[in-house]
């Protein structure tokens, strides 16, 4: 189960990268997004009014860190040879794969999701925002290595590492 534990620790690191990058570059992304909204004629402060963030606040921190802690805990159990490690890994690893599928889907459909969220507010100013340009401006504020390289590497580590974990479980 050492292979599974190593894969789980790599998965934990992949999830920790999310709030770290957002903490470091989120303010620049917010400024770029607000500048784009200004170009589109949207009033200042609309992001804050609707709770939109690009930093590591809220669920952008607690969710990935919770997953990282869970993966680390499972890795410790597996390294210790605790039989609960295997049982809990089956459950936890499946949940991590499912969560990452949701994250991947959200990444691929971000513009549509933002447009739908803006439309739901009933605020006509938000409904007319070009979400694609808005998101492109925010993403452009992150260093080139973040998107697509870190983002794709993180998905590869989570999916590939999970496959290794499942193989290790089946071989145990």
Tab-separated table of C-alpha atoms in Angstrom:
chain	number	residue	atom	x	y	z
A	1	UNK	CA	0.000	0.000	0.000
A	2	UNK	CA	3.049	2.249	-0.135
A	3	UNK	CA	2.321	3.080	-3.778
A	4	UNK	CA	-1.230	4.066	-2.844
A	5	UNK	CA	0.029	6.263	-0.006
A	6	UNK	CA	2.554	8.041	-2.239
A	7	UNK	CA	-0.137	8.636	-4.865
A	8	UNK	CA	-2.474	9.974	-2.184
A	9	UNK	CA	0.201	12.400	-0.947
A	10	UNK	CA	0.724	13.637	-4.516
A	11	UNK	CA	-3.036	14.096	-4.871
A	12	UNK	CA	-3.048	16.055	-1.597
A	13	UNK	CA	-0.316	18.345	-2.955
A	14	UNK	CA	-2.267	18.829	-6.170
A	15	UNK	CA	-5.280	20.032	-4.190
A	16	UNK	CA	-3.134	22.309	-1.974
A	17	UNK	CA	-1.886	24.035	-5.138
A	18	UNK	CA	-5.350	25.522	-5.741
A	19	UNK	CA	-5.547	27.860	-2.732
A	20	UNK	CA	-1.822	28.613	-2.888
A	21	UNK	CA	-2.048	29.911	-6.448
A	22	UNK	CA	-5.285	31.760	-5.794
A	23	UNK	CA	-3.796	33.368	-2.693
A	24	UNK	CA	-0.725	34.523	-4.596
A	25	UNK	CA	-2.375	35.718	-7.827
A	26	UNK	CA	-6.067	36.171	-6.943
A	27	UNK	CA	-5.851	39.926	-6.355
A	28	UNK	CA	-4.358	40.441	-9.815
A	29	UNK	CA	-7.090	38.257	-11.344
A	30	UNK	CA	-9.768	40.270	-9.556
A	31	UNK	CA	-8.267	43.538	-10.770
A	32	UNK	CA	-8.116	42.249	-14.347
A	33	UNK	CA	-11.717	40.997	-14.143
A	34	UNK	CA	-12.904	44.330	-12.783
A	35	UNK	CA	-11.021	46.190	-15.521
A	36	UNK	CA	-12.772	44.016	-18.117
A	37	UNK	CA	-16.138	44.712	-16.501
A	38	UNK	CA	-15.326	48.421	-16.609
A	39	UNK	CA	-14.609	48.058	-20.360
A	40	UNK	CA	-18.025	46.410	-20.681
A	41	UNK	CA	-19.639	49.346	-18.874
A	42	UNK	CA	-20.498	47.461	-15.684
A	43	UNK	CA	-20.495	49.393	-12.413
A	44	UNK	CA	-17.541	48.960	-10.036
A	45	UNK	CA	-18.072	46.631	-7.101
A	46	UNK	CA	-20.513	44.302	-8.814
A	47	UNK	CA	-18.260	41.300	-8.120
A	48	UNK	CA	-18.183	42.010	-4.397
A	49	UNK	CA	-21.945	42.584	-4.331
A	50	UNK	CA	-22.501	39.077	-5.700
A	51	UNK	CA	-19.731	37.322	-3.771
A	52	UNK	CA	-17.511	36.564	-6.780
A	53	UNK	CA	-13.888	36.057	-5.815
A	54	UNK	CA	-10.648	35.029	-7.446
A	55	UNK	CA	-8.603	34.767	-4.260
A	56	UNK	CA	-8.275	31.849	-1.873
A	57	UNK	CA	-11.218	32.817	0.311
A	58	UNK	CA	-14.207	30.705	1.213
A	59	UNK	CA	-14.726	27.344	-0.476
A	60	UNK	CA	-11.668	27.925	-2.685
A	61	UNK	CA	-9.605	27.250	0.441
A	62	UNK	CA	-11.559	24.979	2.733
A	63	UNK	CA	-12.682	22.496	0.043
A	64	UNK	CA	-9.268	21.681	-1.486
A	65	UNK	CA	-7.546	21.751	1.912
A	66	UNK	CA	-10.162	19.364	3.330
A	67	UNK	CA	-9.552	16.977	0.442
A	68	UNK	CA	-5.782	17.300	0.936
A	69	UNK	CA	-6.138	16.513	4.650
A	70	UNK	CA	-8.355	13.512	3.917
A	71	UNK	CA	-5.865	12.176	1.352
A	72	UNK	CA	-3.012	12.697	3.813
A	73	UNK	CA	-4.931	10.878	6.529
A	74	UNK	CA	-5.610	7.954	4.213
A	75	UNK	CA	-1.966	7.884	3.174
A	76	UNK	CA	-0.900	7.708	6.841
A	77	UNK	CA	-3.315	4.837	7.487
A	78	UNK	CA	-2.073	2.998	4.392
A	79	UNK	CA	1.601	3.512	5.275
A	80	UNK	CA	0.896	2.231	8.792
A	81	UNK	CA	-0.738	-0.881	7.338
A	82	UNK	CA	-3.960	-0.126	9.186
A	83	UNK	CA	-6.780	-2.227	7.677
A	84	UNK	CA	-9.110	0.786	7.929
A	85	UNK	CA	-6.831	2.495	5.439
A	86	UNK	CA	-7.911	0.191	2.621
A	87	UNK	CA	-11.598	0.336	3.512
A	88	UNK	CA	-11.664	4.128	3.824
A	89	UNK	CA	-9.516	4.520	0.715
A	90	UNK	CA	-12.149	2.809	-1.423
A	91	UNK	CA	-14.692	5.366	-0.238
A	92	UNK	CA	-12.423	8.417	-0.155
A	93	UNK	CA	-10.733	7.784	-3.478
A	94	UNK	CA	-14.027	7.357	-5.303
A	95	UNK	CA	-15.249	10.631	-3.780
A	96	UNK	CA	-12.048	12.420	-4.847
A	97	UNK	CA	-12.455	11.189	-8.426
A	98	UNK	CA	-16.089	12.334	-8.463
A	99	UNK	CA	-15.177	15.750	-7.018
A	100	UNK	CA	-12.426	16.153	-9.589
A	101	UNK	CA	-14.860	15.276	-12.396
A	102	UNK	CA	-17.104	18.090	-11.135
A	103	UNK	CA	-14.109	20.466	-10.998
A	104	UNK	CA	-13.055	19.507	-14.518
A	105	UNK	CA	-16.603	19.970	-15.822
A	106	UNK	CA	-16.796	23.335	-14.070
A	107	UNK	CA	-13.499	24.392	-15.670
A	108	UNK	CA	-14.685	23.352	-19.126
A	109	UNK	CA	-18.063	25.081	-18.817
A	110	UNK	CA	-17.007	28.107	-16.755
A	111	UNK	CA	-18.315	30.780	-19.132
A	112	UNK	CA	-21.745	29.138	-19.401
A	113	UNK	CA	-21.855	28.662	-15.637
A	114	UNK	CA	-20.997	32.296	-14.952
A	115	UNK	CA	-23.569	33.477	-17.496
A	116	UNK	CA	-26.221	31.303	-15.849
A	117	UNK	CA	-25.267	32.546	-12.381
A	118	UNK	CA	-25.411	36.165	-13.548
A	119	UNK	CA	-28.794	35.583	-15.208
A	120	UNK	CA	-30.201	34.029	-11.999
A	121	UNK	CA	-29.496	37.212	-10.051
A	122	UNK	CA	-32.135	39.073	-12.022
A	123	UNK	CA	-29.699	41.982	-12.310
A	124	UNK	CA	-29.907	43.175	-15.944
A	125	UNK	CA	-26.411	44.654	-15.721
A	126	UNK	CA	-24.951	41.255	-14.850
A	127	UNK	CA	-27.012	39.469	-17.491
A	128	UNK	CA	-25.348	41.476	-20.270
A	129	UNK	CA	-21.765	40.724	-19.217
A	130	UNK	CA	-19.672	38.859	-21.781
A	131	UNK	CA	-18.605	36.083	-19.413
A	132	UNK	CA	-16.036	34.674	-21.835
A	133	UNK	CA	-14.121	37.958	-21.997
A	134	UNK	CA	-14.584	38.481	-18.262
A	135	UNK	CA	-13.096	35.078	-17.406
A	136	UNK	CA	-10.343	35.374	-20.021
A	137	UNK	CA	-9.250	38.647	-18.419
A	138	UNK	CA	-9.124	37.046	-14.968
A	139	UNK	CA	-7.266	33.963	-16.232
A	140	UNK	CA	-4.813	36.184	-18.085
A	141	UNK	CA	-3.703	37.671	-14.763
A	142	UNK	CA	-2.434	34.296	-13.602
A	143	UNK	CA	1.046	33.309	-14.797
A	144	UNK	CA	1.155	31.259	-18.001
A	145	UNK	CA	2.252	28.152	-16.088
A	146	UNK	CA	-1.006	28.112	-14.100
A	147	UNK	CA	-3.433	27.744	-16.992
A	148	UNK	CA	-3.336	25.365	-18.674
A	149	UNK	CA	-0.166	23.683	-17.340
A	150	UNK	CA	-0.733	23.511	-13.574
A	151	UNK	CA	-4.456	23.033	-14.030
A	152	UNK	CA	-3.982	20.100	-16.429
A	153	UNK	CA	-1.158	18.614	-14.345
A	154	UNK	CA	-3.374	18.710	-11.284
A	155	UNK	CA	-6.121	16.807	-13.104
A	156	UNK	CA	-3.594	14.269	-14.415
A	157	UNK	CA	-2.198	13.728	-10.914
A	158	UNK	CA	-5.651	13.299	-9.386
A	159	UNK	CA	-6.957	10.919	-12.060
A	160	UNK	CA	-3.675	9.073	-12.652
A	161	UNK	CA	-2.900	8.852	-8.947
A	162	UNK	CA	-6.384	7.525	-8.258
A	163	UNK	CA	-5.898	4.809	-10.865
A	164	UNK	CA	-2.653	3.813	-9.099
A	165	UNK	CA	-4.489	3.744	-5.770
A	166	UNK	CA	-7.223	1.510	-7.184
A	167	UNK	CA	-4.624	-0.835	-8.686
A	168	UNK	CA	-2.809	-0.988	-5.342
A	169	UNK	CA	-6.081	-1.754	-3.561
A	170	UNK	CA	-6.904	-4.545	-5.972
A	171	UNK	CA	-3.403	-5.994	-5.647
A	172	UNK	CA	-3.453	-5.914	-1.824
